[in-house]
mmCIF file of C-alpha atoms and ligand atoms in Angstrom:
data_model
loop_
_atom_site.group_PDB
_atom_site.id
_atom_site.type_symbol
_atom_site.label_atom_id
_atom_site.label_comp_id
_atom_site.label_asym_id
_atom_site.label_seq_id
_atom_site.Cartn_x
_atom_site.Cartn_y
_atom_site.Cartn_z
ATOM 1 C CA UNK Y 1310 0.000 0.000 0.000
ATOM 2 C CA UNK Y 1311 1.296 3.080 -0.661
ATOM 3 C CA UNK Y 1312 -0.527 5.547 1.633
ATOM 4 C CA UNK Y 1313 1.446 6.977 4.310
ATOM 5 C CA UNK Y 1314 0.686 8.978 7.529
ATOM 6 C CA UNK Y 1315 3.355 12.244 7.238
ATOM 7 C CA UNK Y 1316 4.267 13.912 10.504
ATOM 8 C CA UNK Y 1317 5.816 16.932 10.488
ATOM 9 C CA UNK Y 1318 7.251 17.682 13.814
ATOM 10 C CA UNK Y 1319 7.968 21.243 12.765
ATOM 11 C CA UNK Y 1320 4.317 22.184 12.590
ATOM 12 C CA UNK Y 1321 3.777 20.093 15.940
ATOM 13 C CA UNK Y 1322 6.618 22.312 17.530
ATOM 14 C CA UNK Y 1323 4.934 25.289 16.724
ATOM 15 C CA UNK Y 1324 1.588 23.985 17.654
ATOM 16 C CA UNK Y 1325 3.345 23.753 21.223
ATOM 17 C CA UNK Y 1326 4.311 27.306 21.157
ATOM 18 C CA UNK Y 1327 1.152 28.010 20.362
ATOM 19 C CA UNK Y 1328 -0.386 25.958 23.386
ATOM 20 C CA UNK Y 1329 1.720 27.161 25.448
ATOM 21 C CA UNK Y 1330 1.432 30.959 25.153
ATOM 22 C CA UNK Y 1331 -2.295 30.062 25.348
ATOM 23 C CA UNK Y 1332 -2.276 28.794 28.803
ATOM 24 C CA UNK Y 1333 -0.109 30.680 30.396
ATOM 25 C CA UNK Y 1334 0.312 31.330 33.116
ATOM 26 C CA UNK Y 1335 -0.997 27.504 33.238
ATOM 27 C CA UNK Y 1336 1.583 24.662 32.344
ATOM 28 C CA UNK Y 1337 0.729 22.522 29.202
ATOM 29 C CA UNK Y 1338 0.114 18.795 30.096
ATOM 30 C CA UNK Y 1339 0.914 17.223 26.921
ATOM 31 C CA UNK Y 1340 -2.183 13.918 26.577
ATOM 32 C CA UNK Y 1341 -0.538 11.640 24.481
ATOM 33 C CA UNK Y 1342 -3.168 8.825 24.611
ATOM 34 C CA UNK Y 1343 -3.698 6.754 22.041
ATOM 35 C CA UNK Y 1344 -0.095 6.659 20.461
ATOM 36 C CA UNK Y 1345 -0.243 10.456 20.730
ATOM 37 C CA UNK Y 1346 -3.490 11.007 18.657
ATOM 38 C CA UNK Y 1347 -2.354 8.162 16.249
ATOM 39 C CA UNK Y 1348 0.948 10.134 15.058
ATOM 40 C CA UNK Y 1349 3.323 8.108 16.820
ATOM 41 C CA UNK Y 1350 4.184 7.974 20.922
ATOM 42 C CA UNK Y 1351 7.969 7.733 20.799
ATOM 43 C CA UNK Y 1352 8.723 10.396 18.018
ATOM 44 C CA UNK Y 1353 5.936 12.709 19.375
ATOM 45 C CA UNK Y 1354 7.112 12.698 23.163
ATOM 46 C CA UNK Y 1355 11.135 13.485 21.747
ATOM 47 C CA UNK Y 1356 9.895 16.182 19.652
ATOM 48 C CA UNK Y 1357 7.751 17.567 22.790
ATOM 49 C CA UNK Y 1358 10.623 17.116 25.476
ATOM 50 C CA UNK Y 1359 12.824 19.358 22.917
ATOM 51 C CA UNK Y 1360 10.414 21.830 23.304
ATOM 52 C CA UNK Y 1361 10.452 22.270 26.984
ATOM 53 C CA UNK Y 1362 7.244 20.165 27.486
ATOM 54 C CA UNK Y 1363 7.282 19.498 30.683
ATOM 55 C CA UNK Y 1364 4.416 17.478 31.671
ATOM 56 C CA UNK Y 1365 2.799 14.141 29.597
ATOM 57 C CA UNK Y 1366 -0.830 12.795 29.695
ATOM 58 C CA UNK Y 1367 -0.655 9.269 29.088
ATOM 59 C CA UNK Y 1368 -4.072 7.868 30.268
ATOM 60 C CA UNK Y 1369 -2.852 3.975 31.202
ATOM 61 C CA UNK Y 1370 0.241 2.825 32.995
ATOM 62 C CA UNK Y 1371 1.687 0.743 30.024
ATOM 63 C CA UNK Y 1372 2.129 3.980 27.992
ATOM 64 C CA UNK Y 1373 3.179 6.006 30.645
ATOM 65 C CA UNK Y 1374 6.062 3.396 31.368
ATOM 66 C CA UNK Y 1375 7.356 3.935 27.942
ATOM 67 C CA UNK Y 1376 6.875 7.772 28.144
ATOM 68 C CA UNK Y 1377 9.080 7.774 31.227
ATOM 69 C CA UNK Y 1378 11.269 5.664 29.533
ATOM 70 C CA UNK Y 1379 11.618 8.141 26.873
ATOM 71 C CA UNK Y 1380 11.502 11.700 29.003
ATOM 72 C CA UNK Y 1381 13.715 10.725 31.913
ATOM 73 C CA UNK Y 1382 13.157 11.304 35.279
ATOM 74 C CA UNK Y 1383 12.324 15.172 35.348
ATOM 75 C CA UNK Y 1384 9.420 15.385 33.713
ATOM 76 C CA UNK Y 1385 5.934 14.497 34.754
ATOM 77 C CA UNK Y 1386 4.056 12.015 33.852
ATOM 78 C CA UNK Y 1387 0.450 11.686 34.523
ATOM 79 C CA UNK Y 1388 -1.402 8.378 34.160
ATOM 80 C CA UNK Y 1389 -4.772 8.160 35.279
ATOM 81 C CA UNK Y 1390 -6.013 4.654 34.205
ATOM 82 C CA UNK Y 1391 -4.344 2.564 37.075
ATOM 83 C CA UNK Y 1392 -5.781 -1.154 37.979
ATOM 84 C CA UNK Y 1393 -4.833 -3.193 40.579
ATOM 85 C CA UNK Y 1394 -2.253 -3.366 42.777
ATOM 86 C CA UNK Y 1395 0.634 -4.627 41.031
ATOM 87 C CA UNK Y 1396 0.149 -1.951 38.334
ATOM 88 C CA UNK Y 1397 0.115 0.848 40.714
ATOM 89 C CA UNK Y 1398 3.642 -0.058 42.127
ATOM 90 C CA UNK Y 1399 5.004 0.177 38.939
ATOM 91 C CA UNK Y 1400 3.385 3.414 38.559
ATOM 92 C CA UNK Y 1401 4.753 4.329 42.105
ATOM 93 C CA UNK Y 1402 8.030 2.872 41.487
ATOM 94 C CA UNK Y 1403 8.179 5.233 38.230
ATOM 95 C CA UNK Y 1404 7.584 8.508 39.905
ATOM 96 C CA UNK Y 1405 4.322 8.726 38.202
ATOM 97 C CA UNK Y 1406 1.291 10.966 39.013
ATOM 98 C CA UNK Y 1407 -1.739 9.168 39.656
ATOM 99 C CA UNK Y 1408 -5.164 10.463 38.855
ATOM 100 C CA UNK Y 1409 -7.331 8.779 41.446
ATOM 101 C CA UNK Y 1410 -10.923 8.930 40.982
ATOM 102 C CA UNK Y 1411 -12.120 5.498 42.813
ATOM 103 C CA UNK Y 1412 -11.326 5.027 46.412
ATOM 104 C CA UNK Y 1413 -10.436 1.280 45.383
ATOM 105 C CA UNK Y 1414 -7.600 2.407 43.217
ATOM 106 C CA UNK Y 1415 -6.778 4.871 46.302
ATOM 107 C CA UNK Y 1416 -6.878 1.786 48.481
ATOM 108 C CA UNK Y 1417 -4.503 0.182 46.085
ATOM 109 C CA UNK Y 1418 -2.084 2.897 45.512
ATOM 110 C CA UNK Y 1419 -2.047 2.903 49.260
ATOM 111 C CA UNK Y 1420 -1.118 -0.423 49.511
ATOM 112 C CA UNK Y 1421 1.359 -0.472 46.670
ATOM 113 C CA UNK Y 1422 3.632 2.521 48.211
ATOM 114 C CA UNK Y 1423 5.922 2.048 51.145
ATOM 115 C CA UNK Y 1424 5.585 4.332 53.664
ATOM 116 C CA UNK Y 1425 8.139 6.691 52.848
ATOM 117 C CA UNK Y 1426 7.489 6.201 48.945
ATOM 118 C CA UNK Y 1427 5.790 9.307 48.953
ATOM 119 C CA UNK Y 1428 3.257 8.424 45.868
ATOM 120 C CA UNK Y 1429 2.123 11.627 43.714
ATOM 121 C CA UNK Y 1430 -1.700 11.630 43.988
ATOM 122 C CA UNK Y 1431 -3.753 14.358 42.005
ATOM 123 C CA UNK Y 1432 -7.834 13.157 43.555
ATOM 124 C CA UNK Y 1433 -10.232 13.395 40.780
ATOM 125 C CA UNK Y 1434 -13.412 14.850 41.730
ATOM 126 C CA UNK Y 1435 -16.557 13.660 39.840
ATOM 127 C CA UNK Y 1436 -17.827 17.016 38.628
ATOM 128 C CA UNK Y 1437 -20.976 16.635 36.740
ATOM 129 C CA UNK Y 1438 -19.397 14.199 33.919
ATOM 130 C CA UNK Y 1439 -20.520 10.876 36.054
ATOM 131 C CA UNK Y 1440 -18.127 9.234 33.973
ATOM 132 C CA UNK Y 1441 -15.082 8.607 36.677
ATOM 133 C CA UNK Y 1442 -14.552 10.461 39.462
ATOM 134 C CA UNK Y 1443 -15.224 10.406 43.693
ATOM 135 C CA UNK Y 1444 -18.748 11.740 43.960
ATOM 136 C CA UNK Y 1445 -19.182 14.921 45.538
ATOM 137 C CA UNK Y 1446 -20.896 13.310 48.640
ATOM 138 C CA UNK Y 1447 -17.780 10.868 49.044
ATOM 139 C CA UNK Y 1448 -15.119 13.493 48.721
ATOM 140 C CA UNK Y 1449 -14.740 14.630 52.155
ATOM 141 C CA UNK Y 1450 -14.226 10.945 53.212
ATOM 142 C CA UNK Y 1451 -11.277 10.652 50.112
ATOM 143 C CA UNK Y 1452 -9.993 13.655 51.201
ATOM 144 C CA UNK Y 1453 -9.319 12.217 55.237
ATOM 145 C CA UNK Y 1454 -7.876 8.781 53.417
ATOM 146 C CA UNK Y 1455 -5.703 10.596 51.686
ATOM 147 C CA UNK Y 1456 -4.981 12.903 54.671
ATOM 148 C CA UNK Y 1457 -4.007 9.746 56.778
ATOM 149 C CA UNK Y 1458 -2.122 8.210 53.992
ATOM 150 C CA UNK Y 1459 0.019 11.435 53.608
ATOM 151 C CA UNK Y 1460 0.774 11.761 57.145
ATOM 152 C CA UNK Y 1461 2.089 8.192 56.943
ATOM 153 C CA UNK Y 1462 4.402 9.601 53.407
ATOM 154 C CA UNK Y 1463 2.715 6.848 51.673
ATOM 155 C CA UNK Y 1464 1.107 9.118 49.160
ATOM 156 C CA UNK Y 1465 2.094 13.081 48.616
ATOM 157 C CA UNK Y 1466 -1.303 14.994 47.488
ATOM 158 C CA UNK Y 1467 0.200 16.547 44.690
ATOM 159 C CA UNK Y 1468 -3.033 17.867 42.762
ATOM 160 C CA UNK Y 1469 -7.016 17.975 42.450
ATOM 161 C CA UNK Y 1470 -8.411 17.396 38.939
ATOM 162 C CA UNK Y 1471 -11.664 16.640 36.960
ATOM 163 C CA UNK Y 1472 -12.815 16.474 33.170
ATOM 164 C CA UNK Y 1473 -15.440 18.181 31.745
ATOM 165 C CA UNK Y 1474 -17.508 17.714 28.929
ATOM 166 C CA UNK Y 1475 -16.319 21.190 27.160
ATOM 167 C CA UNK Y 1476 -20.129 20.840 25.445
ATOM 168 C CA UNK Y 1477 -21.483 23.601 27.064
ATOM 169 C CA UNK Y 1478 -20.585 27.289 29.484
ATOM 170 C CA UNK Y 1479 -23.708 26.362 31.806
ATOM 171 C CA UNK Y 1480 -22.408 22.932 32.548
ATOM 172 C CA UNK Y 1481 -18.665 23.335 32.717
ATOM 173 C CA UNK Y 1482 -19.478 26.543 34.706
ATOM 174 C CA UNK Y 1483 -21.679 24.436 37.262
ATOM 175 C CA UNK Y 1484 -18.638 21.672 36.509
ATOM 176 C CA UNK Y 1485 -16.133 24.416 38.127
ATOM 177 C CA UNK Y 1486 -18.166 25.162 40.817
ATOM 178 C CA UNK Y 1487 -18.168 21.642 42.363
ATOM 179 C CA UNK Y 1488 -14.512 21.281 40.903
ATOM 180 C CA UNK Y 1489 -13.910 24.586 43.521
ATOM 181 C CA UNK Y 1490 -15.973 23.064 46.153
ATOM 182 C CA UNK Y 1491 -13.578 20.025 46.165
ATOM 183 C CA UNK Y 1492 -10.440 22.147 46.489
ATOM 184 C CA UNK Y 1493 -12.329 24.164 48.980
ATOM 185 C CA UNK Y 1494 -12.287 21.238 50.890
ATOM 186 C CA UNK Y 1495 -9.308 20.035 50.698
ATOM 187 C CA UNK Y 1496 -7.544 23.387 51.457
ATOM 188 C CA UNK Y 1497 -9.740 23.374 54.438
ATOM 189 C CA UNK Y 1498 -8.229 20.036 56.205
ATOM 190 C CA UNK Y 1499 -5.008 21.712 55.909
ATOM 191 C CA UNK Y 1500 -2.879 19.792 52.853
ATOM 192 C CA UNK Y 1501 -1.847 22.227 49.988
ATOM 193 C CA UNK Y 1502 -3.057 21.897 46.580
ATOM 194 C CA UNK Y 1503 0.097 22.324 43.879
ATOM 195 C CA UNK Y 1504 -1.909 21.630 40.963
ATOM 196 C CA UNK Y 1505 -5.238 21.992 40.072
ATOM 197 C CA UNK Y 1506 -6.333 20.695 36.249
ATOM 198 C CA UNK Y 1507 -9.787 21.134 35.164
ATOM 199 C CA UNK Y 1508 -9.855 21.763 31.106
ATOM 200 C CA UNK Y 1509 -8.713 19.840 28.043
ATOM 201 C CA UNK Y 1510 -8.180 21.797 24.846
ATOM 202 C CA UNK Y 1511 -11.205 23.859 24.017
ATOM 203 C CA UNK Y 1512 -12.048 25.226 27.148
ATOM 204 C CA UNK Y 1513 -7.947 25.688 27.826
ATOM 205 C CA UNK Y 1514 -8.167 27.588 24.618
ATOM 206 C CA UNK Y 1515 -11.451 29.427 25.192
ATOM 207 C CA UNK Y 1516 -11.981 30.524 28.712
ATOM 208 C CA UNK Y 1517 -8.852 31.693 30.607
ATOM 209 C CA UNK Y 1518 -10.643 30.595 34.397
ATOM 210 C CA UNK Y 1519 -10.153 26.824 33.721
ATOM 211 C CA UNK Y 1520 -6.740 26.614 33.062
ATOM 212 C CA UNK Y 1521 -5.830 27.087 37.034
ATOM 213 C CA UNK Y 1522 -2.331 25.669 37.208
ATOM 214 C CA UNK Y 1523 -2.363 23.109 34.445
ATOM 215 C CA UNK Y 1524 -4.203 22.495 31.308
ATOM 216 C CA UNK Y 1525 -4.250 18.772 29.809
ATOM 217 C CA UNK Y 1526 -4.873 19.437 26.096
ATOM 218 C CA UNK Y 1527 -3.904 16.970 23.468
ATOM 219 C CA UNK Y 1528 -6.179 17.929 20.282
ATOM 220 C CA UNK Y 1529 -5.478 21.218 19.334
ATOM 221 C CA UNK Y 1530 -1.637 20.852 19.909
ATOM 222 C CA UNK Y 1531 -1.646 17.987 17.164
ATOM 223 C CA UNK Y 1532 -3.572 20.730 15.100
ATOM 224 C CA UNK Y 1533 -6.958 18.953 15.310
ATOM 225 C CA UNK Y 1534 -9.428 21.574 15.879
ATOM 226 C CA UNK Y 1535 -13.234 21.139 17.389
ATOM 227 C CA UNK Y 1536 -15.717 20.372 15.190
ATOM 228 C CA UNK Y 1537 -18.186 23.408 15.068
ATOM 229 C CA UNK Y 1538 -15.250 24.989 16.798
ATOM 230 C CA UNK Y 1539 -12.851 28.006 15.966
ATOM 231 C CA UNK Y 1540 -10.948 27.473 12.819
ATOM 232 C CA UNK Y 1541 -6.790 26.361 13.233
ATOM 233 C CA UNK Y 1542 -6.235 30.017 11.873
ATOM 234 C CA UNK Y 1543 -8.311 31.302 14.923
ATOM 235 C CA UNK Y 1544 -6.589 29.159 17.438
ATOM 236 C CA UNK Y 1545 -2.899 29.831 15.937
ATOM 237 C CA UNK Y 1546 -2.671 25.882 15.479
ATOM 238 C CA UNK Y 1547 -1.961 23.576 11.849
ATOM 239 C CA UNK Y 1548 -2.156 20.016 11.703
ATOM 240 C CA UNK Y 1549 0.397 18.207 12.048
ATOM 241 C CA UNK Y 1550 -0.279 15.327 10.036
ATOM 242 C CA UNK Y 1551 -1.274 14.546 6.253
ATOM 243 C CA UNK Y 1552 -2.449 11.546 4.821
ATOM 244 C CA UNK Y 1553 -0.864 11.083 1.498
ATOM 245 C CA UNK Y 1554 -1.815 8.062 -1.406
ATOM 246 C CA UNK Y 1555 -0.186 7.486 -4.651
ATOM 247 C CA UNK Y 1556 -1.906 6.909 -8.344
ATOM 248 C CA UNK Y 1557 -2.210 3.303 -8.629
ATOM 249 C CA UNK Y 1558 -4.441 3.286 -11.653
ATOM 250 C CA UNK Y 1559 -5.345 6.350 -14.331
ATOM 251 C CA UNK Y 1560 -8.945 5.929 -15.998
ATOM 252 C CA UNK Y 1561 -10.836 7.653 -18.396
ATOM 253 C CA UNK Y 1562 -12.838 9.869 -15.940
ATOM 254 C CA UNK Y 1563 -10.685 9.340 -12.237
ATOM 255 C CA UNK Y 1564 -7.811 8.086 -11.103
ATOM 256 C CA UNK Y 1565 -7.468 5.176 -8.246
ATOM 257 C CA UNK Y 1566 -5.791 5.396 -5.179
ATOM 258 C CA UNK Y 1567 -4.840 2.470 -2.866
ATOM 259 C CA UNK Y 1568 -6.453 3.464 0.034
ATOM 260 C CA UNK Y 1569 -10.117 2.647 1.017
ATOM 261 C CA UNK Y 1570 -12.464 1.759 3.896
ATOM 262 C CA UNK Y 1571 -10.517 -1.272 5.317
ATOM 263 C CA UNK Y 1572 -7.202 1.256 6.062
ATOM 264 C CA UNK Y 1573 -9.957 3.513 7.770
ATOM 265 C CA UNK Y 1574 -10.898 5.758 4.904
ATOM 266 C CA UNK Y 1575 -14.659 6.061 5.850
ATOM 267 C CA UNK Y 1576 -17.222 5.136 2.935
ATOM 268 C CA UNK Y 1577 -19.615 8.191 3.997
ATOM 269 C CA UNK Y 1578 -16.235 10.256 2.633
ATOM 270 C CA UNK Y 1579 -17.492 10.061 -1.152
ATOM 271 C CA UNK Y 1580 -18.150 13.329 -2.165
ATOM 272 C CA UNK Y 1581 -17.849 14.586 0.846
ATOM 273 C CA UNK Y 1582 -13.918 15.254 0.470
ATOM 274 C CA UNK Y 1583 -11.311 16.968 -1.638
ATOM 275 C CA UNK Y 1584 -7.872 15.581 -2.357
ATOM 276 C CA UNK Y 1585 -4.980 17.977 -3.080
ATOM 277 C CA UNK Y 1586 -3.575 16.643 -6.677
ATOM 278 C CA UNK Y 1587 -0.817 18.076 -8.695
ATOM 279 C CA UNK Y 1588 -3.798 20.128 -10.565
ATOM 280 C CA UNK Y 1589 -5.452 21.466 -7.584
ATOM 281 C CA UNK Y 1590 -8.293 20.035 -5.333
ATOM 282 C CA UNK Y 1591 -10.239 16.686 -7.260
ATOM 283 C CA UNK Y 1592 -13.394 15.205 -5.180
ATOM 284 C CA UNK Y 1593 -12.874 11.639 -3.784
ATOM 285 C CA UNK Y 1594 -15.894 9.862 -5.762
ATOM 286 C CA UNK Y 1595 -15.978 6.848 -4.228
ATOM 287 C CA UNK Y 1596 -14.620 4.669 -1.167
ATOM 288 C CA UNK Y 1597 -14.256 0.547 -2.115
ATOM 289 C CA UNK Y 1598 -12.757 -1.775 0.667
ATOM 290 C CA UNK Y 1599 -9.394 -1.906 -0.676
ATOM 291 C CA UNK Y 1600 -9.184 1.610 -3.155
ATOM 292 C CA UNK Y 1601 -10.558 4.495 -3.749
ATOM 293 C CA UNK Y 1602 -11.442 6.954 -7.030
ATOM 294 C CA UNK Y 1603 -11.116 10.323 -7.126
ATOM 295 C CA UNK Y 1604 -12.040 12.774 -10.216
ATOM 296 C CA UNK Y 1605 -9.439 13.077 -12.771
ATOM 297 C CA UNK Y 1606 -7.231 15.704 -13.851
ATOM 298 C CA UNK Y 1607 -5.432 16.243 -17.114
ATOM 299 C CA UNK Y 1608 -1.953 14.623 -17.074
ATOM 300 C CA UNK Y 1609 -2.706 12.695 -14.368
ATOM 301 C CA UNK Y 1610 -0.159 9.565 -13.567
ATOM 302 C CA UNK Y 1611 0.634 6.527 -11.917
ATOM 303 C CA UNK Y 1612 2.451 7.353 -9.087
ATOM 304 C CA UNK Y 1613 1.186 10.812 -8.296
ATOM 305 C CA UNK Y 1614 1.107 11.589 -4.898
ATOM 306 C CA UNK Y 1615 -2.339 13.384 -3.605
ATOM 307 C CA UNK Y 1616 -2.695 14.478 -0.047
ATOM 308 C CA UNK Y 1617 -6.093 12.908 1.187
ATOM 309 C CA UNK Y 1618 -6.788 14.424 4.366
ATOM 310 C CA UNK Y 1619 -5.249 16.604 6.974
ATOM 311 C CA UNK Y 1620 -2.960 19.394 7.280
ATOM 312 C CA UNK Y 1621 -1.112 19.766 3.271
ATOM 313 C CA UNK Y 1622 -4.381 18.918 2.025
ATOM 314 C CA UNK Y 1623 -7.672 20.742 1.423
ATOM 315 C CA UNK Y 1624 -9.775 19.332 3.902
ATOM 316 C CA UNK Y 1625 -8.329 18.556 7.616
ATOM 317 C CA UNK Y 1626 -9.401 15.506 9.476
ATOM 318 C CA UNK Y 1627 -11.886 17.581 11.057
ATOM 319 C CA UNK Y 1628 -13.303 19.283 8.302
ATOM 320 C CA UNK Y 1629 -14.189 15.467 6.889
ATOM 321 C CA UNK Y 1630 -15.307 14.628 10.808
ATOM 322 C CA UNK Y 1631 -17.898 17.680 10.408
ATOM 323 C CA UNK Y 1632 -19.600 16.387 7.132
ATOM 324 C CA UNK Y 1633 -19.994 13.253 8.535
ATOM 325 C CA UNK Y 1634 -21.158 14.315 11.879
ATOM 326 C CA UNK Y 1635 -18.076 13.187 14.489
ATOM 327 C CA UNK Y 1636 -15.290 14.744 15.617
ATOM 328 C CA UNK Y 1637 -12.040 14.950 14.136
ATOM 329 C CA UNK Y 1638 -9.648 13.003 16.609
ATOM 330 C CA UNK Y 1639 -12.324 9.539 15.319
ATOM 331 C CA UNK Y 1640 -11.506 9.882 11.725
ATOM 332 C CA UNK Y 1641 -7.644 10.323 12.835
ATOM 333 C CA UNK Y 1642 -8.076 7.307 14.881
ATOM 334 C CA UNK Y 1643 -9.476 5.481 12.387
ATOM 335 C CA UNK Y 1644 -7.100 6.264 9.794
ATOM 336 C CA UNK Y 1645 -3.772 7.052 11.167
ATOM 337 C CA UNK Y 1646 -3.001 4.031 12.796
ATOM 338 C CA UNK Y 1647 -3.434 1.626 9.640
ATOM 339 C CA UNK Y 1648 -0.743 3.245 7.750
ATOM 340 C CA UNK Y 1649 2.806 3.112 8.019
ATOM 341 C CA UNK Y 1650 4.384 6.851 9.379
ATOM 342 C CA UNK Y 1651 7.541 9.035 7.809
ATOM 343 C CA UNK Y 1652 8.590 12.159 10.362
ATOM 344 C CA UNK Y 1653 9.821 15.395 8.669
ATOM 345 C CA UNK Y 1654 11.697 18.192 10.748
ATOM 346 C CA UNK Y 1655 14.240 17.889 12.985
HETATM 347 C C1 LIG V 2758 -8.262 13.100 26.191
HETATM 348 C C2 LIG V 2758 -8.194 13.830 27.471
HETATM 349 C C3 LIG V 2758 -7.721 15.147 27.524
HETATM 350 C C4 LIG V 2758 -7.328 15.925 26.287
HETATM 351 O O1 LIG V 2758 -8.459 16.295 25.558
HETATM 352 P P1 LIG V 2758 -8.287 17.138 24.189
HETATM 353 O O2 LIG V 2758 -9.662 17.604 23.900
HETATM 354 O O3 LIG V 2758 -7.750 16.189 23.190
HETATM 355 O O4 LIG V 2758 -7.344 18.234 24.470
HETATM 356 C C5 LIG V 2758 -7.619 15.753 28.762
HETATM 357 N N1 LIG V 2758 -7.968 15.100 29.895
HETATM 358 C C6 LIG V 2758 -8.432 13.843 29.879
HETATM 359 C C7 LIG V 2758 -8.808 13.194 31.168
HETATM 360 C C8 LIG V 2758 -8.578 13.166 28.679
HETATM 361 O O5 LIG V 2758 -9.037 11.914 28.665
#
């Protein structure tokens, strides 16, 4: 196949620039989740370090291994899908920072630290998202655990944290309000709160009183905008990566490339998406399993390389996302990963 998945690490760089000046005062917590967005953990996580990235997102403890691995042991590392006990030593043992929003994985962080281990916990409040999180009405009893466990230098309360569903003002407002309620009471029994993290990248971007000390955005600093959101021009953000398929076959009225639904190219694209060609923008006409054909062009050839989606092409991943009514970080994570990845910059 000869579709390829082009990263340029440049553009990423000054994505992070771009981040960055955004937040601040706020730190940027790099989330690189899901092999960094689908454009590649290892290469990604270098390029950020460079860049004076100081703090990673890596949702489970496998990935945040690796990320340590990769960053050393000055940076942060924030992992905040922990399970069991054996898992949370190794988390402990590699100076991670656990988001703990269960008071079982509390119990078990607990038990996996030596007193004196001194375990980073940032306590997630549940605040309005119901997905994961202690529940308001449990939080005061999380908050004593954790005061007992800290005065035994088991665990070191390093942060309070929660996710909201960035969907709506009314609800992330009424979000922050229980999110400051939680702090509130935390502050109150005495321990010190380094780091509070609230927003991911749209309301990091949008509303300067949820960025507090820390802002966890991974989206907008690959270049993936919102759907129905600010344009990349607006938010001072490109994407980083194109999607790029060669002429395989030239026909009367289109050309065919080799890259269709089964690599992740949706069917619902037809028509609904414009390539970049070597005569300008051409509409993808239709999506097969195993190819796809796009409108022709005069002197068209095997072997001519069109950009199919993303940022040196016409439409970005979330431009497509919007026509077909999701959000551009699914039809990255549907496409990205099938194909094989070249970096450019330094
Ligand atoms: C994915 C995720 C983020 C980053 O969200 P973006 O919208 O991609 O910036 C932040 N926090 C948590 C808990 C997440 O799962």
């Amino acid at each position: 196949m000869s579709a390829r998945l082009v990263i340029d690490l440049d553009v990423f760089a000054q994505n992070l620039t771009a981040v960055r000046a955004r937040v601040a005062p706020a730190e940027h917590m790099l989330v690189v989740k899901d092999d960094a967005y689908g454009h590649g953990l290892a290469p990604i996580v270098r390029r950020a370090r460079q860049e004076g990235v100081s703090w990673f997102g890596a949702f489970d403890v496998r990935t945040a291994l690796i990320v340590r691995s990769l960053v050393g042991p000055l940076a942060r590392v924030f992992v905040w899908s922990i399970t069991g006990v054996d898992e949370a030593r190794a988390a402990v043992d590699a100076e991670l920072d656990l988001g703990v929003g269960d008071l079982q994985v509390l119990e078990d962080v607990a038990e996996a630290s030596r007193p004196g281990a001194n375990a980073r916990v940032h306590l997630k409040v549940d605040s309005g998202l119901r997905r994961n999180g202690i529940r308001p009405e449990q939080w005061d009893a999380a908050v004593s655990s954790v005061g007992r466990m800290v005065a035994e230098e088991r665990v070191r309360l390093e942060g309070v944290w929660s996710h909201i569903a960035e969907a709506s003002d009314e609800e992330d407002d009424r979000s922050r309000e229980r999110f400051d309620a939680a702090v509130d009471a935390v502050r109150r029994s005495g321990m010190p709160v380094a780091f509070r993290h609230l927003a991911a990248s749209a309301a990091g971007f949008a509303r300067a009183e949820f960025r507090y000390d820390l802002a966890r955005i991974g989206a907008f600093a690959y270049g993936i905008r919102s759907a129905d959101g600010p344009s990349e021009r607006e938010l001072g953000v490109r994407p980083a990566a194109t999607v790029f398929a060669d002429v395989i076959a030239v026909n009367d009225d289109d050309v065919t490339i080799d890259l269709g639904s089964m690599h992740g190219l949706p069917s619902t694209a037809s028509n609904r998406l414009s390539l970049g060609t070597p005569a300008g923008p051409r509409r993808l006409l239709e999506v097969r399993p195993g190819y796809s054909r796009v409108e022709a062009w005069g002197g068209a050839q095997v072997g001519d390389s069109l950009a199919v989606v993303g940022g040196d092409a016409p439409d970005s991943a979330t431009d497509l996302a919007e026509r077909l009514g999701t959000i551009g970080e699914e039809v990255a994570l549907r496409l990205y990963p099938a194909l094989s990845r070249e970096y450019r910059g330094r």
